Coordinates of C-alpha atoms and ligand atoms in Angstrom, one line a residue:
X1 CA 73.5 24.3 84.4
X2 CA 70.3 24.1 81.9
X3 CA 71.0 26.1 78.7
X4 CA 68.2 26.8 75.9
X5 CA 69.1 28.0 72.8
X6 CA 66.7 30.1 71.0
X7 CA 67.7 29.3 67.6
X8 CA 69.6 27.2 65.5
X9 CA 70.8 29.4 62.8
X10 CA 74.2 30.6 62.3
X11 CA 74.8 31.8 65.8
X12 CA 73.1 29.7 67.5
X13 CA 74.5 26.7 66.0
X14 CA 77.8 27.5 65.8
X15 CA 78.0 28.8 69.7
X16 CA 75.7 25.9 71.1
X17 CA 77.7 23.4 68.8
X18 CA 80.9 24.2 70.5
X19 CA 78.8 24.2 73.9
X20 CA 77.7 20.9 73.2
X21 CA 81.6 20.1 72.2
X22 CA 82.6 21.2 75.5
X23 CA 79.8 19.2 77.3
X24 CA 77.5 21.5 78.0
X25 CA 73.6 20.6 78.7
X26 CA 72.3 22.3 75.3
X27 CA 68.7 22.4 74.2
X28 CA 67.8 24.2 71.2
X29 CA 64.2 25.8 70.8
X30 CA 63.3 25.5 67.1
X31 CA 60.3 25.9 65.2
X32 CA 59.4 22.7 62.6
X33 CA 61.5 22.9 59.2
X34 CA 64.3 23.6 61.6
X35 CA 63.9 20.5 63.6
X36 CA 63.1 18.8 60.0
X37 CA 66.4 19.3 59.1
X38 CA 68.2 19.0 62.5
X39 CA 66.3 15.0 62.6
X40 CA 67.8 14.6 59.3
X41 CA 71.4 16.3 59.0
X42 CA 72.2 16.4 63.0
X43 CA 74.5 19.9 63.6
X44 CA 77.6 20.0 61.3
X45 CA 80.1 22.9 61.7
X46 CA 82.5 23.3 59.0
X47 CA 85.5 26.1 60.9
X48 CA 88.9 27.3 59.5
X49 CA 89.7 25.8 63.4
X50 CA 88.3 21.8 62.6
X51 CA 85.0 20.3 61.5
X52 CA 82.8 18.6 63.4
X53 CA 79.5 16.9 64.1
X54 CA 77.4 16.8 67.1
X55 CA 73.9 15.3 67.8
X56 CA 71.8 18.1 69.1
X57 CA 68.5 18.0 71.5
X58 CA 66.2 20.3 70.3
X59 CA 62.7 21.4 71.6
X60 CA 59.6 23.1 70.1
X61 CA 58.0 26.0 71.8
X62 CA 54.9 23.9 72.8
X63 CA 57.4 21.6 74.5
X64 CA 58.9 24.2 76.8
X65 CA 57.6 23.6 80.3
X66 CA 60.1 23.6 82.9
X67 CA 62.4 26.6 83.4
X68 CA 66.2 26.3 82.9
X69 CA 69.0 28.1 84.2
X70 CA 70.5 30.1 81.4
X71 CA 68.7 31.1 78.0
X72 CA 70.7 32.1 74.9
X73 CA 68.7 34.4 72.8
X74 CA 69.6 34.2 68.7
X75 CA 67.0 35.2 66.7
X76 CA 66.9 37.6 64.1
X77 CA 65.9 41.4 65.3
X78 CA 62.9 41.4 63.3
X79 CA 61.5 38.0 65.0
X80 CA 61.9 39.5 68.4
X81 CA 58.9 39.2 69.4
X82 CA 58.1 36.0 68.6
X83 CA 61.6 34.9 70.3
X84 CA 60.4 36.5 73.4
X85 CA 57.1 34.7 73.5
X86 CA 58.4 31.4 73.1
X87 CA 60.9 31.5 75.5
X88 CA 58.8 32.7 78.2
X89 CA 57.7 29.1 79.5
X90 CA 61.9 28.7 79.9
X91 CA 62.0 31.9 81.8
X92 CA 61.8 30.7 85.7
X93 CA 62.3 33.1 88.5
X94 CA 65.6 33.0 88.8
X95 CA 66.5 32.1 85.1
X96 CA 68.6 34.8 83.3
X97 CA 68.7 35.7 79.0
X98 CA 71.8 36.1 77.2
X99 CA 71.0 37.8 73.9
X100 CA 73.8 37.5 71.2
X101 CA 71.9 39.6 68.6
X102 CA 73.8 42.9 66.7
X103 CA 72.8 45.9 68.0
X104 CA 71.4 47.2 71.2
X105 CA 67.5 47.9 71.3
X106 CA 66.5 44.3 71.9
X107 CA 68.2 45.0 75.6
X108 CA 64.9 47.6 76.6
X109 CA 62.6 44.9 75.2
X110 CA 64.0 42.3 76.8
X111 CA 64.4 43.8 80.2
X112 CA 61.1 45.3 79.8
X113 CA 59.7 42.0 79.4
X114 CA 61.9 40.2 81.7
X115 CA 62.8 42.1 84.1
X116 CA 66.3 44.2 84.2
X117 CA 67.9 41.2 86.6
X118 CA 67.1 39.0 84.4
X119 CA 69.1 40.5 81.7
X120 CA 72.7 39.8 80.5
X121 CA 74.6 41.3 78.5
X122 CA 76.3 40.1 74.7
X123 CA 78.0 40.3 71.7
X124 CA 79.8 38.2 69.4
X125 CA 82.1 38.7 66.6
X126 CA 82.1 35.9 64.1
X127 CA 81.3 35.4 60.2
X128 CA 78.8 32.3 59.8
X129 CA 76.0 31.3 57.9
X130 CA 74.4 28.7 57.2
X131 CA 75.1 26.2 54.3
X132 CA 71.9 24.0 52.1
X133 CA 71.9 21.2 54.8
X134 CA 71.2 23.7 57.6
X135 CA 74.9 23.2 58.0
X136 CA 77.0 25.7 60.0
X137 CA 79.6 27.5 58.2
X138 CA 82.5 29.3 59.5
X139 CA 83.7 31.3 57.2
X140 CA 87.5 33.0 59.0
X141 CA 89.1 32.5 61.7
X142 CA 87.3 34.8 64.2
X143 CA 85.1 33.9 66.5
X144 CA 85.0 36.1 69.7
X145 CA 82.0 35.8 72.2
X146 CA 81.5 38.7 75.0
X147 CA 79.3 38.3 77.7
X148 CA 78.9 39.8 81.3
X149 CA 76.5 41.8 83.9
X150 CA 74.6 44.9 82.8
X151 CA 74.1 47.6 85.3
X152 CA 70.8 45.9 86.3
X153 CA 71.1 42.5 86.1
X154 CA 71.3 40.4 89.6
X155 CA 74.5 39.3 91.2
X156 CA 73.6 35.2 90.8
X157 CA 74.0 35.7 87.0
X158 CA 77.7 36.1 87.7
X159 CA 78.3 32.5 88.9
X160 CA 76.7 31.2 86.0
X161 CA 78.6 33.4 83.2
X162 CA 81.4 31.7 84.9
X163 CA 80.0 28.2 84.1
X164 CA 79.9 29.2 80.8
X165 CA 83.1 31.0 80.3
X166 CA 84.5 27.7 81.4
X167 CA 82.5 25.5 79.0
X168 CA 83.9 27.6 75.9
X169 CA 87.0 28.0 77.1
X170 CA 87.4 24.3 76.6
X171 CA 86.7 25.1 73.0
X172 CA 89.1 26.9 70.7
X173 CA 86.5 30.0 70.4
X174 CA 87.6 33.3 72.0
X175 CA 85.0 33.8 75.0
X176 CA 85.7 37.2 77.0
X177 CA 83.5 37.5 80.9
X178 CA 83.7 41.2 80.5
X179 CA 82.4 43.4 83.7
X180 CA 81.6 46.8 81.9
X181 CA 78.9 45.2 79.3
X182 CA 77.5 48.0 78.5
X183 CA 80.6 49.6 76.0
X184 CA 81.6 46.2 75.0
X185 CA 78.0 46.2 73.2
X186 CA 78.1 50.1 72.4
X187 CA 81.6 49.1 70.7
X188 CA 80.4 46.0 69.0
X189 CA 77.5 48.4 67.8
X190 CA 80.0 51.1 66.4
X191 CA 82.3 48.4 64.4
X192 CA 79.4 46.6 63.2
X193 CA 76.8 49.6 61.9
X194 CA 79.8 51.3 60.2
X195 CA 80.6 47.5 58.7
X196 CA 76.9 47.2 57.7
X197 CA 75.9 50.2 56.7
X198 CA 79.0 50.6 54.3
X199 CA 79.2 47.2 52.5
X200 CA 75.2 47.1 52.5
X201 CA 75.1 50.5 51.0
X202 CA 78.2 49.8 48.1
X203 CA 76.9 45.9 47.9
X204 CA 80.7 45.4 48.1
X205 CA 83.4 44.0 50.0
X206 CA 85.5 46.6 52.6
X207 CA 88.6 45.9 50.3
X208 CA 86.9 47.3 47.3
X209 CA 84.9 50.3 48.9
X210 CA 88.3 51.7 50.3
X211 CA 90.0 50.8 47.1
X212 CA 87.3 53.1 45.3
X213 CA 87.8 56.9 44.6
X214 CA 85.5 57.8 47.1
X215 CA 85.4 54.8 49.6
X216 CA 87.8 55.5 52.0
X217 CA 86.5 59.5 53.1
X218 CA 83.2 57.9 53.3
X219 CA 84.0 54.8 55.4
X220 CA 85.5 57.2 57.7
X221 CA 82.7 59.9 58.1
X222 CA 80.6 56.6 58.3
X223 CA 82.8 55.7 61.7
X224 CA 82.7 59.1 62.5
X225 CA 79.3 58.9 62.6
X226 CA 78.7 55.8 64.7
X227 CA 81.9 56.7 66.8
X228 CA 80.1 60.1 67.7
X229 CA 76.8 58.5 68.6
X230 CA 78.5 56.2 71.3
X231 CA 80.6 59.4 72.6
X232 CA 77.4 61.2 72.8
X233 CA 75.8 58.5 74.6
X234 CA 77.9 58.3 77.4
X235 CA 80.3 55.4 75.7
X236 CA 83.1 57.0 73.8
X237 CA 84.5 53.3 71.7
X238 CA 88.0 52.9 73.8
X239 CA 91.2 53.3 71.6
X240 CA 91.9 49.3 71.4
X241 CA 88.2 49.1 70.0
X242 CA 88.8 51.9 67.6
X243 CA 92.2 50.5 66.4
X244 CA 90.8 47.0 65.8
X245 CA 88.2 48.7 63.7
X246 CA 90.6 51.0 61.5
X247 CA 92.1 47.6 61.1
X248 CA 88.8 45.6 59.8
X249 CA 87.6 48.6 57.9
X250 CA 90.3 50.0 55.8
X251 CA 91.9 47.1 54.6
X252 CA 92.2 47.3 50.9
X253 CA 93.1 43.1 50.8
X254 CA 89.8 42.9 53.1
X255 CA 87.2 40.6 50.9
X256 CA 85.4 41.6 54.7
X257 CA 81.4 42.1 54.4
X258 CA 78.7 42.7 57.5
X259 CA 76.2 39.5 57.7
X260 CA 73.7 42.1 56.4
X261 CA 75.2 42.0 53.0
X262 CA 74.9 38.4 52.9
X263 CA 71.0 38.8 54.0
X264 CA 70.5 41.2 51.7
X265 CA 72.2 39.4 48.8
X266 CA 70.4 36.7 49.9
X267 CA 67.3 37.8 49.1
X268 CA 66.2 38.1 52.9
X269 CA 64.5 40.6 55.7
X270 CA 67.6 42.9 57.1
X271 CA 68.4 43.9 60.4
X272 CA 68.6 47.6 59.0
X273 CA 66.0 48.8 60.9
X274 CA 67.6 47.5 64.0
X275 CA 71.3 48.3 63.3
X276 CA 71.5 51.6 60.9
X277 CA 68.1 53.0 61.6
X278 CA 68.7 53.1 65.1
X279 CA 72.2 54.6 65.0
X280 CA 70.9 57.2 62.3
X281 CA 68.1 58.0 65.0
X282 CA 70.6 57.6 67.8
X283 CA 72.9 60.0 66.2
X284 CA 70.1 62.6 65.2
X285 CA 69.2 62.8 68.5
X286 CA 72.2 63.5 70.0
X287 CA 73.0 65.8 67.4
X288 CA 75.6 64.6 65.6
X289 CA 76.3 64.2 61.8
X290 CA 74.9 61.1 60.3
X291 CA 77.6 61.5 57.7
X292 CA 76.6 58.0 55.0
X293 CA 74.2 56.3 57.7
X294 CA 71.1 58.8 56.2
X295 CA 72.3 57.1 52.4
X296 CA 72.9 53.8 53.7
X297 CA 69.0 53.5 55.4
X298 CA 67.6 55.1 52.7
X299 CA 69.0 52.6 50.3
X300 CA 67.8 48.9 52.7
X301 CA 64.5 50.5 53.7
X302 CA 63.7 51.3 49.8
X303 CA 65.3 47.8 49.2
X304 CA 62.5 46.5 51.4
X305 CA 59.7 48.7 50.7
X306 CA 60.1 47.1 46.9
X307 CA 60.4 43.4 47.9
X308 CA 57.1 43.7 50.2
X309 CA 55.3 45.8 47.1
X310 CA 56.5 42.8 44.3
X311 CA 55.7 40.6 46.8
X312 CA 52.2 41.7 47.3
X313 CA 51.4 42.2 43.6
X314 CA 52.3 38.5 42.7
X315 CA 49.7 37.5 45.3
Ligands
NDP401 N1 75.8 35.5 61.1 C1 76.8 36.2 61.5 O1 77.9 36.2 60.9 C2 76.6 37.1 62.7 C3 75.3 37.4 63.2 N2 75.2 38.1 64.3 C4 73.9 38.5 64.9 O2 73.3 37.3 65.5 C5 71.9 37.3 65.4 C6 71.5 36.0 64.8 O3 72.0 35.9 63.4 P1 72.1 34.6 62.6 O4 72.4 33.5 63.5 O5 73.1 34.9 61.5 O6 70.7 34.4 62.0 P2 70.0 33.1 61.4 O7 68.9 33.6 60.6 O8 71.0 32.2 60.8 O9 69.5 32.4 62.7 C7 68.4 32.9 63.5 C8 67.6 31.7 63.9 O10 66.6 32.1 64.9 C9 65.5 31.2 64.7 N3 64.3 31.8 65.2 C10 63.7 33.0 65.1 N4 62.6 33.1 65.7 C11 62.4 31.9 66.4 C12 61.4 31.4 67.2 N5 60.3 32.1 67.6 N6 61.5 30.1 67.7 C13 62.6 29.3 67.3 N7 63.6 29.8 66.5 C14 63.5 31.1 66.0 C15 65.4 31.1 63.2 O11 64.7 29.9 62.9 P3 64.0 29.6 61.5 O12 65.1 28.8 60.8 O13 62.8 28.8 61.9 O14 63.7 30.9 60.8 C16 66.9 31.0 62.8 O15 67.3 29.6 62.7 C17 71.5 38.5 64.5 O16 71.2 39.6 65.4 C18 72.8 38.8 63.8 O17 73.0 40.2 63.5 C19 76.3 38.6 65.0 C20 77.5 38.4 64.6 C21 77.8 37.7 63.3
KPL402 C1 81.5 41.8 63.2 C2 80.8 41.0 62.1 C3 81.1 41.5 60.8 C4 81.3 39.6 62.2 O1 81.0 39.1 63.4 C5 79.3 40.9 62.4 O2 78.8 41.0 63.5 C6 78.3 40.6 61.3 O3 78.7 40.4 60.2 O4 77.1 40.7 61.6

């Protein structure tokens, strides 16, 4: 089985890594200062569960001519678009895309451009970035991947979400071949946007918001919130997903924060539109009490509106 990897960032890295560990046929599709550094520095994960080094193979879009059986999509939200266009030459008839991105709207785009059949479902829970070197850092010891059919997508995925369950199973990550897809993602949705939209909004850790005055009443109308979107959607977050989030979210040790945080902090784009936005409008819709989520886009869209403005007036 031919896997591409869209992406060598954090996800992409640290999931094909482990792939490539496990003996996998990996490709990575990269644009140049990625590949720069990939010639230079090779892949280098750094876990809580063993470093290690691998040499990757790595492609540019231009160099994508030949379909391959499997693509893994980990891109950013915001660079979607672009993703989707240089994957396409990858995308064969009977080649299917495994998107491990947060949130759930890329799924529409991608079946809209794909084809539903051609569209598998995923999530992963993991906290990673990336280090100077372009190295991957694993920062606890979590690192769940879910994957599995949507409603839509055609029964020879199945065989080959089996290849790859087997693959990581030979690795110490915690890889799930789930059959309902669907609520997996809605739940990975709920734990995350709460996550996100809470630590982004308090630019703090989970330990210290529910150790504040007000923190803890507000994390929990903010999982209300998201909670009551996925009910009203059809996907009420199943008590085991609900308990594991109580867990992660109200932890007063928890030095926990959402990737976002990190971006923003960073001094990068956010996935806000993607994640909070579209709960907010999600829960709007379905009329249900946006409880924090209104505060929490309110405070990354202005966050953004002002770096774009600087950034055009040093121009
Ligand atoms: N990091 C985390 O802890 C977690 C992240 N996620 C989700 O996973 C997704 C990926 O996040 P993450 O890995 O952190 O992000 P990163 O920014 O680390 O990685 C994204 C990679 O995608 C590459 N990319 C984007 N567009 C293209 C393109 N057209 N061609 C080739 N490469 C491209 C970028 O390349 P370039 O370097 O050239 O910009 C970058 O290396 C997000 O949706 C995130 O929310 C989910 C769970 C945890
Ligand atoms: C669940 C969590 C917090 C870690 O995987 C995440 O998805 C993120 O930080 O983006």
């Amino acid at each position: 089985m031919k896997i591409l990897i869209l992406g060598a960032g954090a996800i992409g890295g640290y999931f094909g890594a482990r792939l490539q560990q496990a003996g996998a046929d990996v490709t990575f599709l990269v644009r140049s200062r990625r590949a720069a550094q990939l010639a230079e520095h090779g892949l280098a994960v750094r876990s809580p569960f063993g470093d290690f080094d691998v040499q990757p193979r790595w492609v540019e879009a231009t160099a994508v001519r030949e379909p391959y059986d499997l693509v893994l999509l980990t891109c950013k939200a915001y660079d979607l678009d672009g993703a989707l266009e240089a994957i396409a030459p990858a995308m064969g008839p009977s080649t299917h895309v495994l998107p491990l991105l947060n949130g759930l709207s890329h799924l529409d785009r991608l079946a809209q451009v794909f084809g539903a059949e051609r569209v598998v479902g995923g999530c992963c829970s993991i906290p990673v970035t990336l280090g100077p070197k372009g190295e991957v850092l694993h920062l606890a010891k979590m690192h769940r991947i879910a994957f599995g059919p949507l409603p839509g997508t055609s029964p020879d995925a199945r065989a080959k979400l089996e290849q790859l369950h087997g693959f990581l199973s030979k690795t110490p990550v915690d890889s799930v071949l789930v059959d309902d897809m669907r609520q997996e993602m809605w739940e990975k949705f709920v734990g995350l946007c709460t996550l996100a939209a809470m630590t982004c909004l308090m630019r703090a850790a989970v330990g210290d918001i529910v150790s504040s005055e007000e923190g803890t009443a507000l994390m929990t109308e903010a999982l209300d919130a998201c909670a009551g979107t996925a009910t009203a959607n059809g996907h009420p977050p199943r008590e085991a997903a609900m308990g594991g989030f109580r867990r992660m979210l109200f932890d007063p040790a928890s030095a926990g924060m959402a990737s976002m945080l990190r971006d923003l902090e960073g001094g990068h784009r956010t996935e806000g539109r993607h994640v909070v936005a579209d709960m907010l409008h999600r829960a709007r819709a379905a009329g249900v009490d946006p409880g924090p989520l209104r505060a929490a886009w309110c405070h990354l869209e202005s966050h953004e509106l002002r770096a774009r403005r600087e950034a055009r007036s040093t121009e």
